[in-house]
Each structure stands twice: as structure tokens, then as C-alpha cells.
Coordinates of C-alpha atoms and ligand atoms in Angstrom, one line a residue:
X1411 CA 20.2 -17.9 22.4
X1412 CA 21.4 -14.9 20.2
X1413 CA 19.2 -14.1 17.5
X1414 CA 20.7 -13.1 14.2
X1415 CA 21.7 -9.5 14.0
X1416 CA 20.1 -9.3 10.4
X1417 CA 16.4 -10.3 12.0
X1418 CA 17.0 -7.3 14.7
X1419 CA 17.3 -4.8 11.5
X1420 CA 13.7 -5.8 10.3
X1421 CA 10.7 -3.8 11.0
X1422 CA 6.6 -4.3 11.3
X1423 CA 3.7 -3.1 10.1
X1424 CA 2.4 -0.9 13.6
X1425 CA -1.1 -1.3 12.1
X1426 CA -1.7 -4.8 13.1
X1427 CA -0.3 -4.0 16.5
X1428 CA -2.4 -1.6 17.4
X1429 CA -5.7 -3.5 15.8
X1430 CA -4.6 -5.8 18.9
X1431 CA -4.6 -3.0 21.3
X1432 CA -7.6 -2.1 20.3
X1433 CA -9.2 -5.3 20.6
X1434 CA -7.9 -5.8 24.3
X1435 CA -9.9 -2.8 25.1
X1436 CA -12.9 -4.1 23.1
X1437 CA -12.6 -7.4 25.2
X1438 CA -12.8 -5.0 28.4
X1439 CA -16.4 -3.7 27.0
X1440 CA -14.5 -0.5 25.4
X1441 CA -16.1 0.8 22.3
X1442 CA -13.5 1.6 19.8
X1443 CA -13.6 3.2 16.3
X1444 CA -11.1 1.6 14.3
X1445 CA -9.7 3.9 11.4
X1446 CA -6.1 2.0 11.9
X1447 CA -6.3 -0.8 9.5
X1448 CA -6.3 -0.3 6.1
X1449 CA -8.6 -2.5 4.4
X1450 CA -12.0 -1.8 2.6
X1451 CA -14.9 -2.6 4.8
X1452 CA -17.4 -4.1 2.2
X1453 CA -17.9 -7.8 1.5
X1454 CA -15.8 -9.2 -1.4
X1455 CA -18.4 -9.3 -4.3
X1456 CA -20.4 -12.5 -4.3
X1457 CA -19.4 -13.8 -8.2
X1458 CA -15.5 -14.2 -6.5
X1459 CA -17.0 -16.1 -3.5
X1460 CA -18.7 -18.2 -5.7
X1461 CA -15.9 -18.9 -8.0
X1462 CA -13.9 -20.1 -5.7
X1463 CA -16.4 -22.3 -3.6
X1464 CA -16.9 -23.7 -7.0
X1465 CA -12.8 -24.3 -7.7
X1466 CA -13.1 -25.9 -4.2
X1467 CA -15.5 -28.2 -5.4
X1468 CA -13.9 -29.0 -8.5
X1469 CA -10.8 -30.1 -6.8
X1470 CA -8.4 -27.0 -7.1
X1471 CA -7.2 -28.0 -3.9
X1472 CA -3.5 -29.3 -4.1
X1473 CA -0.1 -27.4 -5.1
X1474 CA -0.1 -25.9 -8.2
X1475 CA 2.6 -23.6 -10.0
X1476 CA 5.0 -21.9 -8.0
X1477 CA 4.9 -18.8 -10.3
X1478 CA 0.8 -18.8 -10.1
X1479 CA -1.5 -20.6 -12.8
X1480 CA -1.2 -19.8 -16.0
X1481 CA -4.9 -19.1 -16.6
X1482 CA -4.6 -16.2 -13.8
X1483 CA -1.2 -15.0 -15.4
X1484 CA -2.7 -14.4 -18.6
X1485 CA -6.0 -12.5 -17.4
X1486 CA -3.4 -10.5 -15.3
X1487 CA -1.4 -9.8 -18.5
X1488 CA -4.5 -8.6 -20.3
X1489 CA -5.5 -6.3 -17.7
X1490 CA -2.0 -4.7 -17.4
X1491 CA -2.7 -4.4 -21.3
X1492 CA -6.1 -3.0 -21.0
X1493 CA -4.9 -0.5 -18.0
X1494 CA -1.1 0.5 -18.9
X1495 CA -1.2 -0.1 -22.5
X1496 CA 1.7 -2.3 -22.8
X1497 CA 1.9 -6.0 -23.9
X1498 CA 3.4 -8.4 -21.1
X1499 CA 4.4 -11.7 -21.3
X1500 CA 2.8 -13.9 -18.9
X1501 CA 5.8 -15.3 -18.0
X1502 CA 7.2 -12.3 -16.6
X1503 CA 4.0 -12.0 -14.1
X1504 CA 4.5 -13.6 -10.5
X1505 CA 1.2 -14.4 -8.4
X1506 CA 1.9 -14.2 -4.4
X1507 CA -0.3 -14.7 -1.3
X1508 CA -0.8 -10.8 -0.8
X1509 CA 1.0 -8.1 -2.9
X1510 CA 3.5 -7.6 0.3
X1511 CA 5.3 -10.7 -0.6
X1512 CA 6.6 -8.9 -3.6
X1513 CA 8.1 -6.3 -1.6
X1514 CA 10.3 -9.1 0.9
X1515 CA 10.9 -10.8 -2.3
X1516 CA 12.0 -8.8 -4.8
X1517 CA 14.0 -6.6 -2.5
X1518 CA 15.8 -9.4 -1.2
X1519 CA 16.7 -10.7 -4.2
X1520 CA 18.1 -7.0 -5.6
X1521 CA 19.7 -5.3 -2.9
X1522 CA 22.8 -6.0 -0.5
X1523 CA 25.4 -4.4 1.8
X1524 CA 26.8 -1.5 -0.2
X1525 CA 23.6 -0.8 -2.5
X1526 CA 21.6 2.2 -1.9
X1527 CA 17.3 2.3 -2.0
X1528 CA 16.1 5.9 -2.5
X1529 CA 12.2 5.9 -1.4
X1530 CA 9.6 8.4 -0.1
X1531 CA 9.4 8.6 3.4
X1532 CA 6.7 8.5 4.7
X1533 CA 5.9 5.3 3.2
X1534 CA 4.6 1.7 3.7
X1535 CA 6.4 0.6 6.4
X1536 CA 7.8 -2.7 5.1
X1537 CA 9.9 -1.2 2.4
X1538 CA 12.3 0.5 4.8
X1539 CA 12.1 -2.6 7.1
X1540 CA 13.2 -4.7 4.0
X1541 CA 15.8 -2.5 2.8
X1542 CA 17.3 -2.3 6.4
X1543 CA 17.0 -6.0 6.6
X1544 CA 19.0 -6.2 3.4
X1545 CA 22.2 -4.2 4.4
X1546 CA 21.5 -1.8 2.1
X1547 CA 21.7 1.9 2.6
X1548 CA 17.8 3.6 3.2
X1549 CA 17.7 7.0 1.2
X1550 CA 14.7 9.0 2.3
X1551 CA 13.1 11.9 0.3
X1552 CA 10.3 13.5 3.0
X1553 CA 7.3 14.1 1.4
X1554 CA 6.2 17.6 2.0
X1555 CA 2.1 18.6 2.9
X1556 CA 3.3 22.1 1.0
X1557 CA 3.6 19.6 -2.1
X1558 CA 0.6 17.7 -2.0
X1559 CA 2.4 14.8 0.0
X1560 CA 3.8 14.3 -4.0
X1561 CA 7.7 13.8 -4.3
X1562 CA 9.8 16.2 -5.1
X1563 CA 11.6 15.4 -8.3
X1564 CA 14.5 17.5 -7.8
X1565 CA 15.5 16.4 -4.5
X1566 CA 15.0 12.7 -5.5
X1567 CA 17.2 13.1 -8.3
X1568 CA 19.8 14.8 -5.8
X1569 CA 20.1 11.5 -3.8
X1570 CA 21.1 9.3 -6.9
X1571 CA 24.4 8.1 -6.5
X1572 CA 26.2 5.6 -8.5
X1573 CA 25.0 2.8 -5.8
X1574 CA 21.5 3.5 -6.5
X1575 CA 20.0 0.3 -7.8
X1576 CA 16.1 1.0 -6.6
X1577 CA 13.8 3.8 -6.4
X1578 CA 10.3 2.8 -4.7
X1579 CA 7.2 5.1 -5.6
X1580 CA 3.7 4.3 -4.4
X1581 CA 0.8 6.1 -6.1
X1582 CA -1.8 6.3 -4.8
X1583 CA 0.0 6.7 -1.7
X1584 CA -0.4 5.1 1.8
X1585 CA -0.5 7.0 4.1
X1586 CA -1.3 10.3 2.8
X1587 CA -3.6 9.5 0.1
X1588 CA -1.5 11.7 -2.8
X1589 CA -0.9 10.6 -6.4
X1590 CA 2.3 11.4 -8.2
X1591 CA 2.1 13.8 -10.9
X1592 CA 2.4 12.2 -14.7
X1593 CA 5.1 14.5 -15.5
X1594 CA 7.2 13.7 -11.8
X1595 CA 6.8 9.8 -13.1
X1596 CA 7.9 10.5 -16.4
X1597 CA 10.9 12.5 -14.8
X1598 CA 11.5 9.5 -12.6
X1599 CA 11.7 7.3 -15.7
X1600 CA 14.3 9.3 -17.2
X1601 CA 16.4 8.8 -14.5
X1602 CA 15.8 5.1 -14.1
X1603 CA 17.0 4.9 -17.6
X1604 CA 20.1 7.2 -17.5
X1605 CA 21.0 5.9 -14.1
X1606 CA 20.2 2.6 -14.9
X1607 CA 17.9 1.5 -11.5
X1608 CA 15.0 -0.2 -11.1
X1609 CA 11.6 1.3 -10.1
X1610 CA 9.6 -0.4 -7.7
X1611 CA 6.2 0.6 -8.3
X1612 CA 3.5 0.0 -5.8
X1613 CA 0.0 0.4 -7.6
X1614 CA -1.9 -1.3 -5.5
X1615 CA -4.4 1.6 -4.9
X1616 CA -4.5 1.6 -8.4
X1617 CA -8.3 1.7 -8.7
X1618 CA -9.2 4.1 -5.7
X1619 CA -8.8 7.3 -7.2
X1620 CA -11.2 10.4 -7.0
X1621 CA -9.9 12.8 -9.6
X1622 CA -8.3 11.9 -13.0
X1623 CA -6.8 8.2 -14.4
X1624 CA -4.2 6.2 -12.9
X1625 CA -1.0 6.5 -14.5
X1626 CA 1.8 3.5 -14.2
X1627 CA 5.7 4.3 -15.0
X1628 CA 5.5 1.0 -16.5
X1629 CA 3.4 2.4 -19.7
X1630 CA 6.6 4.6 -20.6
X1631 CA 8.9 3.5 -23.3
X1632 CA 11.8 1.5 -22.0
X1633 CA 10.0 1.2 -18.6
X1634 CA 8.4 -2.4 -18.4
X1635 CA 12.2 -3.6 -18.0
X1636 CA 13.2 -1.3 -15.4
X1637 CA 9.6 -1.6 -13.6
X1638 CA 8.8 -4.2 -10.6
X1639 CA 5.1 -3.6 -10.7
X1640 CA 3.3 -4.4 -7.9
X1641 CA -0.8 -4.5 -7.3
X1642 CA -2.9 -7.3 -6.1
X1643 CA -6.8 -7.7 -5.2
X1644 CA -6.7 -6.8 -1.8
X1645 CA -8.0 -3.1 -2.1
X1646 CA -9.7 -3.2 -5.5
X1647 CA -12.1 -6.2 -4.7
X1648 CA -12.2 -6.0 -0.9
X1649 CA -9.9 -9.3 -1.0
X1650 CA -7.4 -8.5 1.6
X1651 CA -7.8 -11.6 4.0
X1652 CA -7.9 -13.9 0.5
X1653 CA -4.0 -13.0 0.3
X1654 CA -3.5 -12.7 -3.5
X1655 CA -1.1 -10.3 -5.3
X1656 CA 1.2 -10.1 -8.3
X1657 CA 3.8 -8.4 -10.1
X1658 CA 4.9 -7.6 -13.2
X1659 CA 8.8 -8.4 -13.2
X1660 CA 12.0 -7.4 -15.0
X1661 CA 13.4 -10.6 -17.1
X1662 CA 16.2 -11.1 -14.9
X1663 CA 14.3 -11.2 -11.5
X1664 CA 11.8 -13.6 -12.3
X1665 CA 13.9 -16.8 -11.6
X1666 CA 15.1 -15.4 -8.4
X1667 CA 11.7 -14.3 -7.3
X1668 CA 10.3 -17.7 -8.3
X1669 CA 13.0 -19.4 -6.2
X1670 CA 12.1 -17.4 -3.0
X1671 CA 8.6 -18.5 -3.6
X1672 CA 9.5 -22.3 -3.7
X1673 CA 12.3 -21.9 -0.8
X1674 CA 9.0 -19.8 1.3
X1675 CA 5.4 -21.0 0.5
X1676 CA 5.8 -22.9 -2.6
X1677 CA 2.7 -21.6 -4.4
X1678 CA -0.3 -19.5 -3.9
X1679 CA -3.5 -21.3 -3.1
X1680 CA -5.0 -22.5 -6.0
X1681 CA -8.8 -22.1 -5.8
X1682 CA -8.1 -18.6 -4.2
X1683 CA -6.1 -17.9 -7.8
X1684 CA -9.0 -19.4 -9.8
X1685 CA -11.4 -16.3 -7.7
X1686 CA -8.4 -14.0 -9.1
X1687 CA -9.6 -15.2 -12.3
X1688 CA -13.2 -14.6 -11.8
X1689 CA -12.4 -11.0 -10.5
X1690 CA -10.6 -9.6 -13.6
X1691 CA -13.3 -11.1 -15.8
X1692 CA -16.2 -10.8 -14.1
X1693 CA -18.4 -7.6 -13.3
X1694 CA -16.7 -4.8 -12.1
X1695 CA -19.5 -2.8 -10.6
X1696 CA -18.3 -3.3 -7.8
X1697 CA -15.2 -0.9 -7.8
X1698 CA -17.2 2.2 -8.9
X1699 CA -19.7 1.6 -6.2
X1700 CA -17.0 1.0 -3.6
X1701 CA -14.9 4.1 -4.7
X1702 CA -18.2 6.3 -4.9
X1703 CA -18.9 5.5 -1.2
X1704 CA -14.9 6.3 -0.1
X1705 CA -15.2 9.4 -2.0
X1706 CA -18.2 10.5 0.3
X1707 CA -16.5 9.3 3.6
X1708 CA -12.9 11.0 2.6
X1709 CA -15.3 14.1 2.0
X1710 CA -16.9 13.6 5.4
X1711 CA -13.9 13.2 7.5
X1712 CA -11.6 15.8 5.8
X1713 CA -14.6 18.3 6.5
X1714 CA -14.6 17.2 9.8
X1715 CA -11.0 17.0 10.7
X1716 CA -10.7 20.6 9.7
X1717 CA -13.5 22.0 12.1
X1718 CA -11.3 20.7 14.8
X1719 CA -9.0 23.2 16.3
X1720 CA -5.7 22.8 16.2
X1721 CA -5.9 20.2 13.2
X1722 CA -5.8 20.5 9.7
X1723 CA -6.2 18.2 7.0
X1724 CA -5.5 18.1 3.0
X1725 CA -8.3 16.5 0.4
X1726 CA -6.8 13.0 -0.8
X1727 CA -6.7 12.2 -4.5
X1728 CA -6.6 8.5 -3.9
X1729 CA -6.8 5.5 -1.4
X1730 CA -8.4 5.6 1.6
X1731 CA -6.5 7.7 4.2
X1732 CA -6.1 11.4 5.4
X1733 CA -2.9 12.4 7.0
X1734 CA -3.9 15.1 9.1
X1735 CA -1.4 17.8 10.5
X1736 CA -1.9 17.9 14.2
X1737 CA 1.7 19.8 15.0
X1738 CA -0.3 22.6 16.4
X1739 CA -1.8 20.3 19.0
X1740 CA 2.0 20.6 20.7
X1741 CA 2.1 16.8 21.4
X1742 CA 4.1 14.2 19.6
X1743 CA 2.0 11.9 17.0
X1744 CA 2.9 8.7 18.7
X1745 CA 1.6 10.2 22.0
X1746 CA -1.2 11.4 20.2
X1747 CA -2.3 8.2 18.8
X1748 CA -2.1 6.3 22.1
X1749 CA -3.9 9.5 23.9
X1750 CA -6.9 9.0 21.2
X1751 CA -7.0 4.9 21.9
X1752 CA -7.0 5.2 25.9
X1753 CA -9.2 8.7 26.1
X1754 CA -11.5 8.6 23.4
X1755 CA -11.9 4.7 22.3
X1756 CA -10.5 6.1 18.6
X1757 CA -7.9 3.4 16.7
X1758 CA -5.5 6.0 14.7
X1759 CA -1.9 5.4 13.7
X1760 CA 1.2 7.6 14.3
X1761 CA 2.6 9.5 11.0
X1762 CA 5.8 8.4 12.2
X1763 CA 4.3 4.4 12.0
X1764 CA 5.4 5.5 8.1
X1765 CA 8.6 6.7 8.6
X1766 CA 10.5 9.4 10.7
X1767 CA 9.0 12.1 8.3
X1768 CA 5.5 11.3 9.6
X1769 CA 5.8 13.5 12.6
X1770 CA 3.4 15.8 13.2
X1771 CA 0.7 14.0 11.1
X1772 CA -1.7 11.0 12.3
X1773 CA -3.0 8.2 9.5
X1774 CA -6.9 7.5 9.6
X1775 CA -8.2 5.0 7.5
X1776 CA -11.7 6.4 6.2
X1777 CA -12.4 2.3 5.0
X1778 CA -15.3 2.2 7.9
X1779 CA -19.1 3.5 8.0
X1780 CA -19.8 7.6 7.5
X1781 CA -21.5 6.8 10.8
X1782 CA -18.7 5.3 12.8
X1783 CA -16.8 8.2 10.9
X1784 CA -19.0 11.2 12.5
X1785 CA -18.4 8.7 15.8
X1786 CA -14.9 9.3 15.3
X1787 CA -15.0 12.8 14.9
X1788 CA -17.0 13.8 18.0
X1789 CA -14.6 11.9 20.0
X1790 CA -11.6 13.2 18.5
X1791 CA -12.9 16.7 19.1
X1792 CA -13.4 16.1 22.4
X1793 CA -10.4 14.6 23.7
X1794 CA -8.7 17.1 21.8
X1795 CA -10.5 20.0 23.7
X1796 CA -9.8 18.0 27.0
X1797 CA -6.1 17.9 25.7
X1798 CA -5.6 21.6 25.4
X1799 CA -7.6 23.0 28.6
Ligands
PLP367 C1 1.3 0.6 -0.5 C2 0.7 -0.9 0.1 N1 1.4 -1.8 -0.6 C3 0.9 -2.9 -0.6 C4 0.0 -3.7 0.8 C5 -0.2 -4.9 0.8 O1 -1.1 -5.1 0.1 P1 -1.7 -6.9 -0.1 O2 -2.9 -6.7 1.5 O3 -1.9 -7.4 -1.0 O4 -0.5 -7.9 0.8 C6 -0.4 -2.4 1.2 C7 -1.5 -3.1 2.4 O5 -2.0 -2.1 3.2 C8 -0.1 -1.1 0.8 O6 -0.9 -0.3 1.5

């Protein structure tokens, strides 16, 4: 049977593949340190779990509004107003099972052959995958280590054409942990208003910032109507497995995206959305606690990596990833990631899993204990020494 040519253009997220490889090694009794998967290793706060259990007992176990239940959308609107300083109508908010479906739905709703979408490379791989899937042209702007993995806005500007329909930004950034400068965000907003294209602003790591405060393009004048603002609960509240995310949409995208929700999943689980209300309205102290611990781990892993000959690593300002430069080891990133898994029992991702401009880098998630990080560093150092001898 010949499959559709469209499906051949669909990429994937390698983290899940490497996780399966690592688990296969573990099944054979090999000890693996997991630095591949991007999820907080903390438990979901108890008040959120209790709210979910309560919602189940109360019978919130049926289909519900495809756009998301109104009480949750009202709380999200309040949260956006509190954090971005803009008033949002809950009718412009769409709740989905995780933040990821918003990428799928909005890119599908927006792009087609003949359109162009500009995106930073490296980037969370689903963006490039989805642009390719629609047949639109992916236009990469390389992120450079010399610029702290921030976007070069002049280079970005040079890539705009009359066909540009979308620019994707992600701050704090996966995989580099980089943060966009406020001035650069303002420059991108100006370009969007001048050239009339949408901005997809992925802000799922908004709470995991070590220096300064999160700044959203949606808070700039006129930008709420031009921005698909993506965020969710996975990272801030350690709720990756719950599958709960949301977007604030430009008005014309709301109906098409809700139709895509209806055509695919019908709605997001009702009781999970009640847990989301508790996440937003309950105690917030788990977030600073988690960020404090991430900061210690970040310092530990960056210091350790910089001590390994042939590896250098910037100090990221956000998210829970490091993106060390491994060019001096003289081996391709993918090959190195495989070697570290097989030889040292350390699961990492190749920088190229996030786009071709990730060559020469690895992505390590430090969402794991300090003991695991120390163990991983010792193992990486030993394996690297062996590689060079
Ligand atoms: C940049 C970025 N956006 C979105 C997501 C997806 O989040 P969710 O698990 O809520 O679908 C991730 C997950 O790793 C991510 O790194």
C-alpha cells in the first residue's frame, strides 16, 4: 500500500526514540542516566492531584466544550492579564491535551504550499516537521553560540518575503536554554505589524527563568491579534503526563483550530481541566522551589561539562537544558550521542535532533537529581577520554 506523500514529510521528536533505546538497555540490566527527556522529575503538586480526584468523584468524566471548559479559560485569561498585562477574552483561548497539539492545529490551519514560515534552527522539532507537512517552505534562521543562542534579528529580517506568513519564536528556548532579548522581541513585533504575518510564540518554559523576568511578544501594542501564544501546565506544574496546554489565538484562527480539535480529539479531559483550575488558582510555591533546584543543577552540569576536555558549555538563562559544544571531539553529534548511550550509559540527544544547525552540539536535560548529574558527568568524561585515546 502506498502511503500519502504528505506523511513522508512528517518528522518526529527523537527524545521518545532515545528513551525507548535507553529503556531497552535497562531491560538488559544496564544502568542508564536519563538526560534525554524534557520533563520535570518532580511530582505534580498534591493540591492539583487532589482537585483532579475530587473532579472525578464529582462526575466530571464526560465530554465537554471542545474549546476548553469556560471556568478554566476564565482563569487562563486572568493569568495572561497578570503575567502579560493584556486583557484577553476567554473566547480566544483554546485548551488542548498538552501544548503540542496547538502546534499541529494552528500550523495546519495557517500554512499551505506557497507560504513561508521562518523559525530558529535548532528548535523543538515538531515545528519544522509541521511546516514540512503542510507543504509550506521552512526558512531557518541559525541560532549562534556567539549570540548566546539568541536570534539575530537582522538575519531574520533579511529572510522576510511577501510569502512570509508565520514566524516562530520560543523563549526560554528548547534546546539551548537561551532567552530572547526584550529589544529583539520588540523588533520582531514591528516586523510582524509592518509585513502582516503571525508570530507563534512558544512560552511553555515561561516560569523556568534564572535571571530576569519572562517577556511576551503578546504584551506589545497590537500584537495580541497577531500572536499565537502557546503555554501550558506540563513544565510549570510538572504535569507532562496529564496532557494540558492552551493557546491564546488571533480571532480568525479560533474557529478553524476548534474544528481541528473536534475532528481529532473532541475535547480535553474534563477532570484534567478542573485540575488545571486548581493549578492556576492554588498555592504557587512549588514553582520557585522547582526553579531553585533547577538552578543548582544547571550550575553543577555546566561546571562539570566545562571541565571535560573538548567540551564547552554556555550558562543557559532558562528552561532545563544545556547545549554543550562538542565540536573539538571530532565526531558527529549523532554518533557521539549514540556512543555515550552505548559506551557510558548516558542518554542524551544530538543537537541535530533539533535541526541541522544543531550539528556540533548535544542537548542534555538536567531535569534529574544532582546525584544523577554527577554520575553522568563522570561517565561522559571517562567515555570522552577513551574516545580521544
Ligand atoms: C518548546 C516546547 N514547546 C512545547 C512543548 C510541548 O509541551 P506539552 O508536553 O505540554 O505538549 C515542549 C515539550 O517538550 C517544548 O519543549
